Coordinates of C-alpha atoms in Angstrom, one line a residue:
Chain A
X124 CA -34.8 23.2 16.3
X125 CA -36.1 26.7 17.0
X126 CA -39.7 27.2 17.6
X127 CA -40.1 29.7 14.9
X128 CA -39.5 26.9 12.3
X129 CA -42.4 24.9 11.1
X130 CA -42.6 21.4 12.5
X131 CA -41.1 18.6 10.4
X132 CA -42.5 15.7 12.3
X133 CA -45.8 15.2 14.4
X134 CA -44.3 14.4 17.7
X135 CA -41.6 17.2 17.5
X136 CA -42.5 18.7 20.7
X137 CA -41.4 15.9 22.9
X138 CA -39.0 16.5 25.5
X139 CA -35.8 14.9 23.8
X140 CA -36.2 17.2 20.8
X141 CA -35.7 20.2 22.9
X142 CA -32.2 19.0 23.8
X143 CA -31.1 19.3 20.2
X144 CA -30.6 22.6 18.4
X145 CA -30.1 21.7 14.7
X146 CA -29.1 25.2 13.5
X147 CA -28.9 23.9 10.0
X148 CA -28.9 27.1 8.1
X149 CA -25.7 28.1 9.9
X150 CA -24.0 24.6 9.2
X151 CA -25.0 24.8 5.6
X152 CA -23.5 28.3 5.3
X153 CA -20.3 27.2 6.9
X154 CA -20.1 24.4 4.5
X155 CA -20.5 26.7 1.7
X156 CA -17.8 29.0 3.1
X157 CA -15.3 26.3 3.1
X158 CA -16.2 25.0 -0.4
X159 CA -15.5 28.6 -1.6
X160 CA -12.2 28.8 0.5
X161 CA -10.8 25.5 -0.9
X162 CA -11.9 26.4 -4.4
X163 CA -10.1 29.7 -4.1
X164 CA -6.8 28.0 -3.0
X165 CA -7.0 25.7 -5.9
X166 CA -7.7 28.5 -8.3
X167 CA -4.9 30.7 -7.1
X168 CA -2.4 28.0 -8.1
X169 CA -4.0 27.6 -11.4
X170 CA -4.1 31.3 -12.1
X171 CA -0.2 31.8 -11.4
X172 CA 0.5 28.8 -13.7
X173 CA -1.8 30.1 -16.3
X174 CA -0.2 33.5 -16.4
X175 CA 3.3 32.0 -16.6
X176 CA 2.1 29.7 -19.5
X177 CA 0.4 32.7 -21.5
X178 CA 3.5 34.9 -20.8
X179 CA 6.0 32.3 -22.1
X180 CA 3.7 31.3 -25.2
X181 CA 3.5 35.1 -26.2
X182 CA 7.2 35.6 -25.9
X183 CA 8.3 32.2 -27.2
X184 CA 5.7 31.2 -29.8
X185 CA 7.0 33.3 -32.7
X186 CA 10.4 31.6 -32.6
X187 CA 9.1 28.1 -32.2
X188 CA 9.2 26.3 -35.5
X189 CA 11.0 23.2 -36.9
X190 CA 14.4 25.0 -37.6
X191 CA 14.5 26.1 -33.9
X192 CA 14.5 22.5 -33.0
X193 CA 17.0 21.4 -35.5
X194 CA 19.5 24.1 -35.3
X195 CA 22.6 24.4 -33.0
X196 CA 23.1 27.3 -30.7
X197 CA 24.5 30.5 -32.4
X198 CA 25.7 33.8 -31.8
X199 CA 22.9 35.2 -33.9
X200 CA 19.7 35.0 -32.0
X201 CA 17.7 34.5 -35.2
X202 CA 19.5 31.5 -36.3
X203 CA 20.2 29.9 -32.9
X204 CA 18.4 26.7 -32.2
X205 CA 17.8 24.2 -29.5
X206 CA 19.0 20.9 -31.0
X207 CA 22.1 20.1 -28.9
X208 CA 20.6 21.0 -25.5
X209 CA 17.3 19.1 -26.3
X210 CA 19.5 16.0 -27.5
X211 CA 21.8 16.4 -24.4
X212 CA 18.8 16.6 -22.0
X213 CA 17.4 13.4 -23.6
X214 CA 20.8 11.6 -23.3
X215 CA 21.1 12.8 -19.8
X216 CA 17.6 11.6 -19.1
X217 CA 18.1 8.2 -20.5
X218 CA 21.4 7.6 -18.9
X219 CA 20.2 8.8 -15.4
X220 CA 17.2 6.5 -15.6
X221 CA 19.3 3.5 -16.5
X222 CA 21.6 4.2 -13.6
X223 CA 19.1 5.4 -10.9
X224 CA 16.2 3.0 -11.5
X225 CA 17.8 -0.3 -10.8
X226 CA 19.9 1.2 -8.0
X227 CA 16.9 3.0 -6.4
X228 CA 14.5 0.1 -6.9
X229 CA 16.9 -2.4 -5.7
X230 CA 17.7 -0.4 -2.4
X231 CA 14.1 0.2 -2.0
X232 CA 13.3 -3.6 -2.1
X233 CA 16.1 -4.4 0.2
X234 CA 15.0 -1.9 2.8
X235 CA 11.3 -2.7 2.7
X236 CA 11.4 -6.5 2.1
X237 CA 14.7 -7.9 3.3
X238 CA 16.2 -5.8 6.0
X239 CA 15.6 -6.3 9.6
X240 CA 14.8 -3.3 11.9
X241 CA 18.3 -2.7 13.4
X242 CA 20.4 0.4 14.0
X243 CA 22.2 0.0 10.6
X244 CA 18.8 0.1 8.7
X245 CA 17.5 2.8 10.8
X246 CA 20.7 4.8 10.1
X247 CA 20.3 4.3 6.4
X248 CA 16.6 5.4 6.4
X249 CA 17.4 8.5 8.3
X250 CA 20.3 9.4 5.9
X251 CA 18.0 8.7 2.8
X252 CA 15.3 11.0 4.1
X253 CA 18.0 13.6 4.8
X254 CA 19.6 13.2 1.4
X255 CA 16.2 13.8 -0.4
X256 CA 16.4 17.4 1.2
X257 CA 20.1 18.2 0.3
X258 CA 20.3 21.3 -2.1
X259 CA 21.1 20.1 -5.6
X260 CA 24.2 22.3 -5.7
X261 CA 25.9 20.0 -3.1
X262 CA 25.3 17.1 -5.3
X263 CA 27.0 19.2 -8.1
X264 CA 30.2 19.7 -5.9
X265 CA 30.3 16.0 -5.1
X266 CA 29.9 15.1 -8.7
X267 CA 32.6 17.6 -9.6
X268 CA 35.1 15.8 -7.2
X269 CA 34.1 12.3 -7.7
X270 CA 33.0 11.8 -11.2
X271 CA 34.6 14.6 -12.9
X272 CA 38.0 14.4 -11.2
X273 CA 38.5 11.0 -9.6
X274 CA 36.7 9.0 -12.3
X275 CA 38.3 10.9 -15.1
X276 CA 39.6 8.0 -16.8
X277 CA 36.1 6.3 -17.0
X278 CA 33.9 9.4 -17.5
X279 CA 36.3 11.5 -19.5
X280 CA 35.7 14.4 -17.0
X281 CA 32.9 17.0 -17.9
X282 CA 30.9 14.4 -19.8
X283 CA 27.3 13.1 -20.2
X284 CA 28.4 10.2 -18.0
X285 CA 29.5 12.5 -15.2
X286 CA 26.3 14.6 -15.4
X287 CA 24.0 11.5 -15.4
X288 CA 25.7 10.0 -12.5
X289 CA 25.3 13.2 -10.5
X290 CA 21.8 13.5 -11.4
X291 CA 21.2 9.8 -10.5
X292 CA 22.6 10.4 -7.1
X293 CA 20.4 13.5 -6.8
X294 CA 17.1 11.6 -7.5
X295 CA 18.1 8.1 -5.8
X296 CA 16.5 9.1 -2.5
X297 CA 13.4 10.1 -4.2
X298 CA 13.1 6.7 -6.2
X299 CA 14.0 4.7 -2.9
X300 CA 11.3 6.5 -1.0
X301 CA 8.9 6.2 -3.8
X302 CA 9.6 2.5 -4.2
X303 CA 9.2 1.7 -0.5
X304 CA 5.9 3.5 -0.5
X305 CA 4.6 1.7 -3.4
X306 CA 5.8 -1.6 -1.8
X307 CA 4.1 -0.7 1.4
X308 CA 0.7 -0.5 -0.4
X309 CA 0.8 -4.3 -1.2
X310 CA -1.0 -6.0 1.5
X311 CA 1.0 -8.3 3.8
X312 CA -1.6 -10.8 3.6
X313 CA -0.5 -11.5 0.1
X314 CA 3.2 -12.0 1.1
X315 CA 2.0 -14.5 3.8
X316 CA 0.0 -16.3 1.3
X317 CA 3.0 -16.7 -0.8
X318 CA 5.2 -17.8 2.0
X319 CA 2.6 -20.3 3.1
X320 CA 2.7 -22.1 -0.2
X321 CA 6.6 -22.6 0.3
X322 CA 7.8 -19.6 -1.7
X323 CA 11.0 -17.9 -0.9
X324 CA 11.2 -14.4 -0.2
X325 CA 12.7 -13.5 -3.8
X326 CA 9.8 -15.6 -5.3
X327 CA 7.1 -13.9 -3.3
X328 CA 8.7 -10.4 -4.3
X329 CA 9.2 -11.3 -8.0
X330 CA 5.6 -12.9 -8.4
X331 CA 3.4 -11.0 -6.3
X332 CA 4.7 -7.9 -4.7
X333 CA 6.8 -6.4 -7.3
X334 CA 4.1 -6.7 -10.1
X335 CA 1.6 -5.0 -7.8
X336 CA 4.0 -2.2 -6.8
X337 CA 5.3 -1.6 -10.3
X338 CA 2.8 1.2 -11.4
X339 CA 3.6 3.1 -8.1
X340 CA 7.3 2.6 -8.6
X341 CA 7.1 3.8 -12.2
X342 CA 5.2 6.8 -11.4
X343 CA 7.6 7.7 -8.7
X344 CA 10.6 7.1 -10.9
X345 CA 9.2 9.2 -13.6
X346 CA 8.3 12.0 -11.4
X347 CA 12.0 12.0 -9.9
X348 CA 13.2 12.0 -13.6
X349 CA 11.0 15.1 -14.1
X350 CA 13.0 16.7 -11.4
X351 CA 16.2 15.7 -12.8
X352 CA 15.5 17.0 -16.3
X353 CA 14.9 20.6 -14.7
X354 CA 18.1 20.6 -12.8
X355 CA 20.5 23.4 -13.6
X356 CA 22.8 24.0 -10.6
X357 CA 24.6 20.7 -10.3
X358 CA 25.3 20.5 -14.0
X359 CA 26.7 24.0 -14.0
X360 CA 29.0 23.0 -11.3
X361 CA 30.3 19.8 -12.9
X362 CA 30.8 22.0 -16.1
X363 CA 28.2 21.4 -18.7
X364 CA 28.8 23.8 -21.5
X365 CA 26.5 26.2 -23.2
X366 CA 27.8 26.2 -26.7
X367 CA 27.8 22.7 -28.1
X368 CA 27.6 22.5 -31.9
X369 CA 27.6 18.8 -32.4
X370 CA 25.7 15.7 -31.1
X371 CA 27.2 12.9 -29.1
X372 CA 27.6 9.7 -31.1
X373 CA 25.1 7.1 -30.2
X374 CA 27.8 4.6 -28.7
X375 CA 29.6 4.2 -25.5
X376 CA 32.0 6.9 -26.7
X377 CA 29.0 9.2 -26.7
X378 CA 28.8 8.9 -22.9
X379 CA 32.0 10.5 -22.7
X380 CA 31.2 13.6 -24.8
X381 CA 30.8 17.1 -23.5
X382 CA 27.1 18.2 -23.4
X383 CA 24.5 20.8 -22.5
X384 CA 21.0 20.6 -21.4
X385 CA 17.9 22.5 -21.9
X386 CA 17.9 24.5 -18.6
X387 CA 21.3 25.5 -19.0
X388 CA 20.7 26.9 -22.5
X389 CA 17.7 28.6 -21.2
X390 CA 19.7 30.1 -18.3
X391 CA 22.4 31.2 -20.9
X392 CA 20.0 33.0 -23.1
X393 CA 18.1 34.7 -20.5
X394 CA 21.3 36.2 -19.0
X395 CA 22.1 37.9 -22.3
X396 CA 21.1 41.6 -22.9
X397 CA 19.4 41.2 -26.3
X398 CA 15.7 40.8 -26.3
X399 CA 15.8 38.3 -29.2
X400 CA 17.8 35.8 -27.0
X401 CA 14.9 36.2 -24.3
X402 CA 12.4 35.2 -26.9
X403 CA 14.6 32.2 -27.7
X404 CA 14.7 31.3 -23.9
X405 CA 10.9 31.5 -23.9
X406 CA 10.8 29.0 -26.9
X407 CA 13.2 26.9 -25.0
X408 CA 11.1 26.8 -22.0
X409 CA 8.0 25.7 -24.2
X410 CA 10.2 22.8 -25.5
X411 CA 11.3 21.9 -21.9
X412 CA 7.7 21.9 -20.8
X413 CA 6.6 19.8 -23.6
X414 CA 9.2 17.3 -22.8
X415 CA 8.1 17.3 -19.2
X416 CA 4.3 16.9 -20.3
X417 CA 5.5 13.8 -22.5
X418 CA 7.0 12.3 -19.5
X419 CA 4.2 12.9 -17.2
X420 CA 1.9 11.5 -19.8
X421 CA 4.0 8.4 -20.0
X422 CA 3.9 8.0 -16.3
X423 CA 0.0 8.1 -16.4
X424 CA -0.1 5.8 -19.5
X425 CA 2.1 3.2 -17.7
X426 CA 0.2 3.3 -14.4
X427 CA -3.1 2.7 -16.2
X428 CA -1.6 0.1 -18.5
X429 CA -0.3 -2.0 -15.5
X430 CA -3.3 -1.4 -13.3
X431 CA -5.6 -2.7 -15.9
X432 CA -3.6 -5.8 -16.6
X433 CA -4.3 -7.0 -12.9
Chain B
X150 CA -9.2 -33.2 39.3
X151 CA -9.1 -29.7 38.3
X152 CA -5.9 -27.9 37.6
X153 CA -5.2 -24.3 37.2
X154 CA -2.5 -23.9 34.5
X155 CA -1.7 -20.4 35.5
X156 CA -0.3 -21.7 38.9
X157 CA 1.8 -24.3 37.2
X158 CA 5.5 -23.6 37.3
X159 CA 6.9 -22.6 33.9
X160 CA 9.9 -24.9 34.2
X161 CA 10.2 -28.2 36.0
X162 CA 8.4 -31.3 35.1
X163 CA 6.5 -31.3 31.8
X164 CA 2.9 -32.0 32.6
X165 CA 0.0 -31.5 30.4
X166 CA -1.8 -28.7 32.1
X167 CA -5.3 -29.4 31.0
X168 CA -8.0 -32.0 31.0
X169 CA -8.3 -34.7 28.5
X170 CA -4.7 -34.9 27.3
X171 CA -3.7 -38.2 25.9
X172 CA -0.6 -38.5 23.8
X173 CA -1.7 -40.3 20.6
X174 CA 0.3 -42.5 18.3
X175 CA -1.9 -41.3 15.4
X176 CA -0.7 -37.7 15.7
X177 CA 0.7 -36.1 12.8
X178 CA 1.5 -32.8 14.8
X179 CA 2.4 -32.7 18.3
X180 CA 2.9 -29.6 20.2
X181 CA 4.8 -30.2 23.3
X182 CA 5.1 -27.4 26.0
X183 CA 4.9 -24.6 23.3
X184 CA 5.1 -21.1 24.4
X185 CA 5.1 -18.2 21.9
X186 CA 6.7 -14.7 22.9
X187 CA 6.7 -11.5 21.0
X188 CA 9.7 -9.9 22.3
X189 CA 9.6 -10.4 26.0
X190 CA 5.6 -10.6 25.9
X191 CA 4.4 -14.1 26.5
X192 CA 1.3 -14.5 24.2
X193 CA 0.8 -18.3 24.5
X194 CA 1.9 -20.5 27.3
X195 CA 2.8 -24.1 27.6
X196 CA 0.6 -25.9 25.2
X197 CA 0.5 -29.7 24.8
X198 CA -1.5 -30.8 21.9
X199 CA -1.7 -33.7 19.5
X200 CA -3.4 -33.2 16.2
X201 CA -4.7 -36.5 14.8
X202 CA -4.3 -37.6 11.2
X203 CA -7.2 -37.2 8.9
X204 CA -9.3 -35.5 11.5
X205 CA -10.6 -31.9 11.7
X206 CA -9.3 -30.2 14.9
X207 CA -11.0 -26.9 15.8
X208 CA -9.5 -24.3 17.9
X209 CA -12.0 -22.0 19.7
X210 CA -11.7 -19.4 22.4
X211 CA -12.2 -15.7 23.0
X212 CA -10.2 -13.1 21.1
X213 CA -6.5 -12.8 22.0
X214 CA -6.3 -16.4 23.5
X215 CA -3.5 -17.2 21.0
X216 CA -5.3 -19.8 18.9
X217 CA -4.2 -18.1 15.6
X218 CA -0.8 -17.4 17.1
X219 CA -0.4 -21.2 17.9
X220 CA -1.8 -22.1 14.3
X221 CA 1.0 -20.0 12.7
X222 CA 3.5 -22.1 14.7
X223 CA 2.6 -25.2 12.8
X224 CA 4.0 -23.9 9.5
X225 CA 6.5 -21.5 11.2
X226 CA 4.9 -18.4 9.7
X227 CA 5.5 -16.6 13.0
X228 CA 9.1 -16.6 11.8
X229 CA 8.2 -13.7 9.6
X230 CA 7.2 -11.6 12.6
X231 CA 10.0 -9.6 14.1
X232 CA 10.8 -10.7 17.7
X233 CA 8.4 -13.6 17.5
X234 CA 10.1 -16.6 19.4
X235 CA 8.7 -20.1 19.9
X236 CA 9.8 -22.3 23.0
X237 CA 9.1 -26.0 23.4
X238 CA 8.7 -28.4 20.4
X239 CA 6.3 -29.0 17.6
X240 CA 6.9 -32.4 15.9
X241 CA 5.6 -33.0 12.5
X242 CA 5.6 -36.7 11.7
X243 CA 8.1 -37.0 14.6
X244 CA 10.5 -34.3 13.5
X245 CA 10.9 -31.2 15.6
X246 CA 9.9 -28.4 13.1
X247 CA 11.9 -25.8 15.2
X248 CA 14.9 -27.9 15.1
X249 CA 17.9 -26.1 13.5
X250 CA 17.9 -28.4 10.5
X251 CA 14.7 -27.0 9.3
X252 CA 15.8 -23.4 9.3
X253 CA 16.9 -23.7 5.6
X254 CA 14.3 -26.1 4.7
X255 CA 11.2 -24.2 5.9
X256 CA 9.8 -23.8 2.3
X257 CA 9.5 -27.7 2.2
X258 CA 7.7 -27.7 5.6
X259 CA 5.3 -25.1 4.4
X260 CA 4.6 -27.1 1.2
X261 CA 3.5 -30.1 3.4
X262 CA 1.6 -27.8 5.9
X263 CA -0.5 -25.6 3.8
X264 CA -2.5 -22.5 5.1
X265 CA -5.8 -20.8 4.3
X266 CA -6.3 -17.3 5.7
X267 CA -9.1 -15.4 7.2
X268 CA -9.5 -13.1 4.3
X269 CA -9.5 -14.6 0.8
X270 CA -6.0 -13.7 -0.5
X271 CA -6.1 -14.7 -4.3
X272 CA -3.0 -13.5 -6.1
X273 CA -3.6 -10.8 -8.7
X274 CA -3.1 -13.4 -11.5
X275 CA -5.3 -15.7 -13.4
X276 CA -7.3 -18.5 -11.8
X277 CA -5.0 -20.9 -13.5
X278 CA -1.9 -19.2 -12.3
X279 CA -3.2 -18.8 -8.9
X280 CA -3.2 -22.7 -8.7
X281 CA -0.1 -23.3 -10.6
X282 CA 2.0 -20.9 -8.8
X283 CA 2.7 -23.1 -5.6
X284 CA 3.3 -26.1 -7.9
X285 CA 5.8 -24.2 -10.0
X286 CA 7.9 -22.9 -7.2
X287 CA 8.0 -26.2 -5.6
X288 CA 9.3 -27.6 -8.8
X289 CA 6.2 -29.8 -9.6
X290 CA 7.1 -32.2 -12.4
X291 CA 3.7 -33.5 -13.4
X292 CA 1.0 -32.2 -15.9
X293 CA 0.2 -28.9 -14.8
X294 CA -3.3 -28.6 -16.5
X295 CA -4.4 -31.8 -14.9
X296 CA -3.1 -30.7 -11.4
X297 CA -5.1 -27.4 -11.8
X298 CA -8.3 -29.3 -12.7
X299 CA -7.9 -31.8 -9.9
X300 CA -7.3 -29.2 -7.3
X301 CA -10.2 -27.1 -8.4
X302 CA -12.5 -30.1 -8.6
X303 CA -11.4 -31.0 -5.0
X304 CA -12.3 -27.6 -3.9
X305 CA -15.6 -27.8 -5.5
X306 CA -14.8 -24.8 -7.8
X307 CA -14.2 -26.5 -11.2
X308 CA -17.6 -26.3 -12.6
X309 CA -17.8 -22.5 -11.7
X310 CA -14.5 -21.6 -13.3
X311 CA -13.7 -24.2 -15.8
X312 CA -14.7 -21.7 -18.7
X313 CA -12.7 -18.6 -17.4
X314 CA -9.5 -20.0 -16.1
X315 CA -7.7 -17.2 -17.8
X316 CA -9.6 -14.5 -15.8
X317 CA -8.2 -12.9 -12.7
X318 CA -8.6 -14.6 -9.5
X319 CA -9.9 -11.5 -8.1
X320 CA -12.9 -11.4 -10.3
X321 CA -14.5 -14.2 -8.3
X322 CA -16.9 -13.7 -5.4
X323 CA -15.6 -13.8 -1.9
X324 CA -16.7 -17.5 -1.3
X325 CA -15.3 -18.5 -4.6
X326 CA -12.1 -16.7 -3.8
X327 CA -11.7 -18.6 -0.6
X328 CA -12.3 -22.0 -2.3
X329 CA -9.7 -20.8 -4.9
X330 CA -7.4 -20.3 -1.9
X331 CA -8.3 -23.8 -0.6
X332 CA -7.6 -25.3 -4.1
X333 CA -4.3 -23.4 -4.1
X334 CA -3.3 -24.9 -0.8
X335 CA -4.4 -28.4 -2.1
X336 CA -2.3 -28.0 -5.3
X337 CA 1.0 -28.5 -3.5
X338 CA -0.3 -31.7 -2.0
X339 CA 0.1 -31.0 1.6
X340 CA -0.5 -33.4 4.4
X341 CA -2.0 -30.8 6.7
X342 CA -4.2 -27.7 5.9
X343 CA -4.2 -25.1 8.5
X344 CA -7.3 -22.8 8.3
X345 CA -7.3 -19.4 10.2
X346 CA -11.0 -18.5 10.4
X347 CA -11.6 -19.3 6.8
X348 CA -15.4 -18.4 6.8
X349 CA -15.4 -15.2 9.0
X350 CA -15.4 -13.0 5.9
X351 CA -18.2 -15.1 4.0
X352 CA -21.9 -15.1 3.8
X353 CA -23.7 -18.2 5.5
X354 CA -24.2 -19.9 2.1
X355 CA -20.5 -19.8 1.0
X356 CA -19.8 -20.9 4.7
X357 CA -21.9 -23.9 4.3
X358 CA -20.2 -24.8 1.0
X359 CA -16.9 -24.6 2.6
X360 CA -18.0 -26.6 5.6
X361 CA -19.2 -29.2 3.3
X362 CA -15.9 -29.2 1.4
X363 CA -14.0 -29.7 4.7
X364 CA -15.9 -33.0 5.3
X365 CA -14.7 -34.3 1.8
X366 CA -11.2 -33.0 2.4
X367 CA -10.6 -34.7 5.5
X368 CA -10.6 -38.1 3.8
X369 CA -7.1 -37.0 2.4
X370 CA -5.9 -34.3 4.6
X371 CA -5.5 -33.4 8.3
X372 CA -7.3 -30.0 8.9
X373 CA -6.7 -27.7 11.8
X374 CA -9.4 -24.8 11.9
X375 CA -9.5 -21.7 14.0
X376 CA -13.0 -20.4 14.3
X377 CA -15.0 -18.0 16.4
X378 CA -18.2 -19.6 15.3
X379 CA -19.0 -22.3 17.9
X380 CA -21.8 -23.8 15.7
X381 CA -19.2 -24.2 12.9
X382 CA -16.8 -26.0 15.4
X383 CA -19.6 -28.3 16.4
X384 CA -20.7 -29.0 12.8
X385 CA -17.4 -29.7 11.2
X386 CA -14.8 -30.9 13.7
X387 CA -13.9 -34.2 15.3
X388 CA -11.7 -32.7 18.0
X389 CA -12.0 -29.3 19.7
X390 CA -9.4 -27.4 21.7
X391 CA -10.7 -24.6 23.8
X392 CA -8.2 -21.8 24.6
X393 CA -8.6 -19.1 27.2
X394 CA -6.9 -15.8 28.0
X395 CA -5.7 -14.5 31.4
X396 CA -4.2 -11.1 32.2
X397 CA -0.6 -11.2 33.3
X398 CA 1.3 -9.3 35.9
X399 CA 2.7 -7.1 33.4
X400 CA -0.6 -6.0 32.0
X401 CA -0.5 -8.1 29.0
X402 CA -2.8 -10.9 28.0
X403 CA -1.6 -14.5 27.8
X404 CA -3.4 -17.4 26.2
X405 CA -3.4 -21.0 27.3
X406 CA -5.1 -24.3 26.4
X407 CA -7.9 -25.2 28.8
X408 CA -9.3 -28.3 27.5
X409 CA -8.8 -30.6 24.4
X410 CA -11.2 -33.5 23.7
X411 CA -13.6 -35.1 21.2
X412 CA -15.9 -32.2 19.9
X413 CA -19.1 -33.8 21.5
X414 CA -17.4 -34.1 24.8
X415 CA -16.3 -30.4 24.7
X416 CA -19.9 -29.2 23.7
X417 CA -21.8 -31.6 25.8
X418 CA -19.9 -32.6 28.9
X419 CA -16.8 -30.5 29.3
X420 CA -14.7 -31.1 32.4
X421 CA -13.8 -27.4 32.9
X422 CA -16.2 -24.8 34.1
X423 CA -14.7 -22.3 31.8
X424 CA -15.1 -24.5 28.7
X425 CA -18.8 -25.1 29.6
X426 CA -19.4 -21.3 30.1
X427 CA -17.9 -20.5 26.8
X428 CA -19.6 -23.2 24.6
X429 CA -23.0 -22.2 26.1
X430 CA -22.4 -18.8 25.2
X431 CA -22.1 -17.3 28.6
X432 CA -18.7 -15.4 27.9
X433 CA -16.5 -14.6 25.1

């Protein structure tokens, strides 16, 4: 407390007070500076995102109507639509989820709840962490050799199944890591309480651990799927087409049909010289973003629903 | 005669290294030369202890003396800790729990030797399901509604929750949650209930309710309770075991049993100097 400032308390001149220098105005200013800096950091991200959104909306909004969604791709920009890539994306998404969710969650449960800490599990853990960082095109090359070529009798080559298997591999590490983190948030005291009643490990996991971890697991899975839906490179490598004028049948045979997805269609349109196609691409991006928005909303909805039911 | 357990050889003749030891025919649990290791680290050394049927036995002692560790040997909950190892034998109704034949029957042992933890740990399920869970997984064949009511009545919780059995166990207060955990332990009809500082997270009124409950429960069950609260030990227990802790050569800390006797002996005329200092509050 400097001597210029008025006294706050009657006994302020006592000796111990002279040892402290509050410099409150300076500390308050520093506080304000950091509030502004962090606010600016938040804002810069938002501004970039906002500009992107506005730009896309200006370019794409004019083309966005019901016929754009219900038409197949065409050589003429005006009549080209996004039906087959949209349906292809949804197919890929569903099949990828059906493959990746049980595998990823199963592996996560094993690593977190069952495995001992030995060299094997440590090796697996290091590899999973590394796999999450492998560029997606590498997964595409792997999928081309394994699913398109070796598994040709099952997958029928360049098919929805091949694409979904490849993307499932791609997001598996993310789901495993997400599952393990969700399981780790369940306090170990709850597991011990279950064991102390004579429950086996599986009974404890099924009844107490998994239900509590489920919102986190679902959120992680849907975020991983959001990444899968935006992936282009691995699907180009395994040979997704850009010109599909039919829809796969809703049957096991549908899994074996050729396909395209939204990012590939957008990529195809952007790389054409005509401006009309660029506007189509912008409209396609809006559709893709809406799909992502729906998925993220679902994630939030599921999380809240399961958390409330506790 | 005063014995210093630290100077006793680890191997050799088995001799109870503390005052007041008498092997009892009434014992439901018998620890014989029990040592607990975490990896190569010796946490508790050479415990001989007989827990008598339908009595309340209190474990007291300073932090790190291994009383909780020993408690968790009685239902083999230490099996879950990586690297934990138990030497010696713990006999439950004459059978050594650490015998190989129990390795794949440990769930049955844990049904008969229940446990209540320091922090109330209700499952995130309804009050009803909290009680019914243990009975279900152990294949209970009787009337579940009746079992739930009986368990909650025994835990002195029925009147407070009978109208809201469908509500989450987490909606109860801390003291109620702990009584729910006791009811949950009773529901699988154990012979022994192990309690690891069951009142340390509770307010004094909830604590008194649980202590009253313990007096009623010992008619039917054998209770072993770890507590830091010496008044609690003297109020509720029939037998008291005092543990102490010694630094080891390797820089670790090792717990051992100093004295085990009737509670009034431990609190009024203990044979060991360290016991007397501890119960009179001079250290720990």
